[in-house]
mmCIF file of C-alpha atoms in Angstrom:
data_model
loop_
_atom_site.group_PDB
_atom_site.id
_atom_site.type_symbol
_atom_site.label_atom_id
_atom_site.label_comp_id
_atom_site.label_asym_id
_atom_site.label_seq_id
_atom_site.Cartn_x
_atom_site.Cartn_y
_atom_site.Cartn_z
ATOM 1 C CA MET A 17 74.289 7.428 88.446
ATOM 2 C CA LYS A 18 73.105 9.410 85.439
ATOM 3 C CA VAL A 19 70.129 11.546 86.075
ATOM 4 C CA ILE A 20 67.743 12.507 83.195
ATOM 5 C CA VAL A 21 65.520 15.650 83.814
ATOM 6 C CA THR A 22 62.212 15.132 82.025
ATOM 7 C CA GLU A 23 60.074 18.303 80.662
ATOM 8 C CA LEU A 24 58.029 17.958 83.945
ATOM 9 C CA PRO A 25 59.622 19.348 86.857
ATOM 10 C CA GLY A 26 60.706 17.063 89.481
ATOM 11 C CA VAL A 27 60.191 13.834 87.387
ATOM 12 C CA LEU A 28 63.505 12.090 86.704
ATOM 13 C CA ILE A 29 64.660 8.990 84.865
ATOM 14 C CA LEU A 30 67.782 7.584 86.482
ATOM 15 C CA GLU A 31 70.412 5.351 85.064
ATOM 16 C CA PRO A 32 72.309 3.721 87.887
ATOM 17 C CA LYS A 33 75.781 2.357 87.058
ATOM 18 C CA VAL A 34 76.224 -1.265 86.109
ATOM 19 C CA PHE A 35 78.868 -3.285 86.448
ATOM 20 C CA GLY A 36 78.946 -6.628 84.644
ATOM 21 C CA ASP A 37 80.688 -9.338 82.951
ATOM 22 C CA GLU A 38 80.200 -12.695 81.719
ATOM 23 C CA ARG A 39 79.172 -13.856 84.908
ATOM 24 C CA GLY A 40 76.178 -11.347 85.517
ATOM 25 C CA PHE A 41 76.273 -7.894 86.887
ATOM 26 C CA PHE A 42 76.059 -5.619 89.934
ATOM 27 C CA MET A 43 74.368 -2.284 90.531
ATOM 28 C CA GLU A 44 73.098 0.031 93.387
ATOM 29 C CA THR A 45 69.331 0.097 93.212
ATOM 30 C CA TYR A 46 69.217 2.672 96.134
ATOM 31 C CA ARG A 47 71.684 4.538 97.932
ATOM 32 C CA ARG A 48 69.881 7.362 100.208
ATOM 33 C CA ASP A 49 72.703 10.027 99.951
ATOM 34 C CA ASP A 50 72.921 9.599 96.218
ATOM 35 C CA TYR A 51 69.145 9.857 95.712
ATOM 36 C CA ALA A 52 68.561 12.829 98.263
ATOM 37 C CA ARG A 53 71.249 14.966 96.179
ATOM 38 C CA HIS A 54 68.808 14.784 93.444
ATOM 39 C CA GLY A 55 65.776 15.698 95.274
ATOM 40 C CA ILE A 56 64.479 12.125 96.222
ATOM 41 C CA PRO A 57 63.327 11.870 99.616
ATOM 42 C CA ARG A 58 65.706 10.527 102.070
ATOM 43 C CA ASP A 59 62.839 8.580 103.960
ATOM 44 C CA LEU A 60 61.256 6.136 101.480
ATOM 45 C CA VAL A 61 59.063 4.265 103.947
ATOM 46 C CA GLN A 62 57.339 1.441 101.787
ATOM 47 C CA ASP A 63 58.553 -1.039 99.179
ATOM 48 C CA ASN A 64 56.183 -2.625 96.906
ATOM 49 C CA LEU A 65 56.374 -5.528 94.304
ATOM 50 C CA SER A 66 53.974 -6.102 91.473
ATOM 51 C CA TYR A 67 53.920 -9.024 88.899
ATOM 52 C CA SER A 68 51.659 -8.472 85.949
ATOM 53 C CA ARG A 69 51.344 -10.260 82.553
ATOM 54 C CA ARG A 70 51.319 -8.623 78.865
ATOM 55 C CA GLY A 71 48.624 -6.214 78.175
ATOM 56 C CA VAL A 72 47.945 -5.271 81.946
ATOM 57 C CA LEU A 73 47.716 -1.612 82.586
ATOM 58 C CA ARG A 74 47.616 -0.247 86.089
ATOM 59 C CA GLY A 75 46.701 3.469 86.912
ATOM 60 C CA LEU A 76 46.428 6.122 86.920
ATOM 61 C CA HIS A 77 46.640 6.033 90.415
ATOM 62 C CA LEU A 78 47.518 8.964 93.321
ATOM 63 C CA GLN A 79 47.084 9.601 96.801
ATOM 64 C CA TRP A 80 45.469 12.698 98.463
ATOM 65 C CA PRO A 81 46.051 13.450 101.234
ATOM 66 C CA HIS A 82 48.875 11.529 101.942
ATOM 67 C CA PRO A 83 50.559 11.691 98.673
ATOM 68 C CA GLN A 84 53.222 9.162 97.605
ATOM 69 C CA GLY A 85 56.230 9.890 95.725
ATOM 70 C CA LYS A 86 57.320 6.650 93.878
ATOM 71 C CA LEU A 87 60.861 5.462 92.713
ATOM 72 C CA VAL A 88 59.940 2.665 90.358
ATOM 73 C CA GLN A 89 61.955 0.003 88.592
ATOM 74 C CA VAL A 90 61.290 -3.110 86.396
ATOM 75 C CA PHE A 91 63.511 -6.097 87.611
ATOM 76 C CA SER A 92 62.412 -8.461 84.852
ATOM 77 C CA GLY A 93 60.433 -7.690 81.694
ATOM 78 C CA GLU A 94 59.208 -4.248 80.281
ATOM 79 C CA VAL A 95 56.704 -1.733 80.890
ATOM 80 C CA PHE A 96 55.729 1.803 79.944
ATOM 81 C CA ASP A 97 55.675 3.753 82.787
ATOM 82 C CA VAL A 98 53.748 7.356 82.996
ATOM 83 C CA ALA A 99 53.669 10.103 85.445
ATOM 84 C CA VAL A 100 50.900 12.996 84.935
ATOM 85 C CA ASP A 101 50.821 16.242 86.964
ATOM 86 C CA VAL A 102 47.723 16.434 88.641
ATOM 87 C CA ARG A 103 48.608 19.533 91.016
ATOM 88 C CA ARG A 104 45.741 22.007 91.055
ATOM 89 C CA GLY A 105 47.408 25.425 89.725
ATOM 90 C CA SER A 106 50.449 23.830 88.262
ATOM 91 C CA PRO A 107 51.537 25.366 84.863
ATOM 92 C CA THR A 108 51.943 21.803 83.856
ATOM 93 C CA PHE A 109 48.629 20.351 84.961
ATOM 94 C CA GLY A 110 47.637 17.421 83.074
ATOM 95 C CA ARG A 111 50.756 17.008 81.185
ATOM 96 C CA TRP A 112 52.461 13.777 80.991
ATOM 97 C CA VAL A 113 55.821 11.906 80.500
ATOM 98 C CA GLY A 114 56.456 8.403 79.830
ATOM 99 C CA VAL A 115 59.476 6.181 79.677
ATOM 100 C CA HIS A 116 60.223 2.551 78.905
ATOM 101 C CA LEU A 117 61.627 0.846 81.941
ATOM 102 C CA SER A 118 62.835 -2.828 81.729
ATOM 103 C CA GLY A 119 65.128 -5.535 83.478
ATOM 104 C CA GLU A 120 67.461 -4.823 80.561
ATOM 105 C CA ASN A 121 67.790 -1.064 80.678
ATOM 106 C CA LYS A 122 67.726 -1.179 84.513
ATOM 107 C CA ARG A 123 66.456 2.309 84.525
ATOM 108 C CA GLN A 124 64.362 3.889 87.392
ATOM 109 C CA PHE A 125 61.741 6.531 87.101
ATOM 110 C CA TRP A 126 61.007 9.078 89.910
ATOM 111 C CA VAL A 127 57.300 10.157 90.246
ATOM 112 C CA PRO A 128 57.169 13.099 92.983
ATOM 113 C CA THR A 129 54.273 13.761 94.923
ATOM 114 C CA GLY A 130 51.370 15.481 93.086
ATOM 115 C CA PHE A 131 51.713 13.154 90.142
ATOM 116 C CA ALA A 132 49.329 10.325 89.114
ATOM 117 C CA HIS A 133 50.987 7.099 88.221
ATOM 118 C CA GLY A 134 50.488 4.150 85.783
ATOM 119 C CA PHE A 135 52.160 1.574 83.570
ATOM 120 C CA TYR A 136 51.384 -0.779 80.830
ATOM 121 C CA VAL A 137 53.198 -4.068 80.578
ATOM 122 C CA ALA A 138 54.642 -4.575 77.019
ATOM 123 C CA SER A 139 56.510 -7.901 77.572
ATOM 124 C CA PRO A 140 54.929 -11.209 78.340
ATOM 125 C CA ALA A 141 55.188 -10.599 82.051
ATOM 126 C CA ALA A 142 56.758 -7.998 84.233
ATOM 127 C CA LEU A 143 58.161 -7.845 87.907
ATOM 128 C CA PHE A 144 57.852 -4.281 88.760
ATOM 129 C CA ALA A 145 59.145 -2.513 92.078
ATOM 130 C CA TYR A 146 58.606 0.976 93.940
ATOM 131 C CA LYS A 147 59.851 2.624 96.875
ATOM 132 C CA CYS A 148 57.117 5.030 98.488
ATOM 133 C CA SER A 149 57.741 8.367 100.577
ATOM 134 C CA ASP A 150 54.604 7.523 102.324
ATOM 135 C CA PHE A 151 52.442 4.482 103.325
ATOM 136 C CA TYR A 152 49.486 3.570 101.327
ATOM 137 C CA TYR A 153 46.063 4.684 102.657
ATOM 138 C CA PRO A 154 43.421 2.969 100.586
ATOM 139 C CA GLU A 155 40.665 5.375 101.673
ATOM 140 C CA THR A 156 42.835 8.288 100.064
ATOM 141 C CA GLU A 157 43.571 6.766 96.833
ATOM 142 C CA ARG A 158 42.265 8.446 93.482
ATOM 143 C CA CYS A 159 42.131 7.173 90.039
ATOM 144 C CA VAL A 160 42.197 9.010 86.825
ATOM 145 C CA ARG A 161 41.258 7.547 83.608
ATOM 146 C CA TRP A 162 44.091 6.056 81.662
ATOM 147 C CA ASP A 163 42.568 7.146 78.321
ATOM 148 C CA ASP A 164 41.488 10.584 79.446
ATOM 149 C CA PRO A 165 41.523 12.587 76.101
ATOM 150 C CA ASP A 166 42.262 15.800 77.857
ATOM 151 C CA ILE A 167 45.630 14.174 79.082
ATOM 152 C CA GLY A 168 46.205 12.335 75.768
ATOM 153 C CA ILE A 169 48.759 9.563 76.810
ATOM 154 C CA ASP A 170 50.413 7.811 73.911
ATOM 155 C CA TRP A 171 50.415 4.346 75.285
ATOM 156 C CA PRO A 172 52.222 1.708 73.254
ATOM 157 C CA LEU A 173 48.974 -0.691 73.381
ATOM 158 C CA ASP A 174 48.966 -4.124 71.683
ATOM 159 C CA GLY A 175 45.125 -4.483 71.678
ATOM 160 C CA GLN A 176 42.517 -3.474 74.564
ATOM 161 C CA PRO A 177 44.396 -3.206 78.132
ATOM 162 C CA ASP A 178 43.451 -5.683 80.785
ATOM 163 C CA LEU A 179 42.246 -3.182 83.728
ATOM 164 C CA SER A 180 41.239 -3.787 87.415
ATOM 165 C CA PRO A 181 37.732 -2.794 88.273
ATOM 166 C CA LYS A 182 38.663 0.182 89.857
ATOM 167 C CA ASP A 183 40.543 1.399 86.896
ATOM 168 C CA LEU A 184 37.554 0.828 84.693
ATOM 169 C CA GLU A 185 35.403 3.156 86.904
ATOM 170 C CA ALA A 186 38.318 5.757 87.111
ATOM 171 C CA ARG A 187 37.034 9.430 86.300
ATOM 172 C CA LEU A 188 38.525 11.773 83.736
ATOM 173 C CA LEU A 189 40.800 14.435 85.336
ATOM 174 C CA ARG A 190 38.344 17.192 84.978
ATOM 175 C CA ASP A 191 35.753 15.259 86.750
ATOM 176 C CA VAL A 192 37.835 14.592 89.830
ATOM 177 C CA PRO A 193 36.742 16.995 92.661
ATOM 178 C CA ALA A 194 39.425 19.609 93.098
ATOM 179 C CA ALA A 195 39.462 18.909 96.972
ATOM 180 C CA SER A 196 40.829 15.416 95.823
ATOM 181 C CA LEU A 197 43.857 16.701 94.244
ATOM 182 C CA PRO A 198 47.102 18.062 95.675
ATOM 183 C CA VAL A 199 47.845 21.775 95.241
ATOM 184 C CA TYR A 200 50.598 23.096 93.281
ATOM 185 C CA LYS A 201 53.059 25.095 95.494
ATOM 186 C CA GLU A 202 55.951 26.759 93.375
ATOM 187 C CA THR A 203 58.276 26.834 96.507
ATOM 188 C CA ALA A 204 57.362 23.391 97.749
ATOM 189 C CA SER A 205 59.701 20.440 97.252
ATOM 190 C CA LEU A 206 58.504 17.829 94.746
ATOM 191 C CA CYS A 207 59.474 15.187 97.030
#
């Protein structure tokens, strides 16, 4: 597996080895010992699968408390996937990194705890999967506006995105109460 370190500490792009021929391909989508060597938690406790059509934008989402690290991957279609550092006191607070994930490139993206996550579907449809480091607790979910001008994500939009009601009501990061955001701890693991 090739690991690409991004400009945000702990956020990784992973390129699993793919073995293919004219019949198809094989790849490991998760192997605990390999991923743990790169700082991804050994105990990923929940798998999620999402199907969305072109133009759907989901995010930016986080949980606090009960933060979730997410190992994300697209099985079919293409998305632009984003991680935003929302840890109070972090030297990279409010900065983002994005990556194109697709069924074709087979890349994975590790979004550590303390980061908001979102994605935009750039293909006719996308089948999107992610493993989480903690369970989903809807009462602790927080939403940050996808178009927050202070963050300035350069989404590859094709028209106005299709948003859920909760994403339409999301706050700007500067308006999210501090107690609703994780705290940066320099010596803490990003997992």
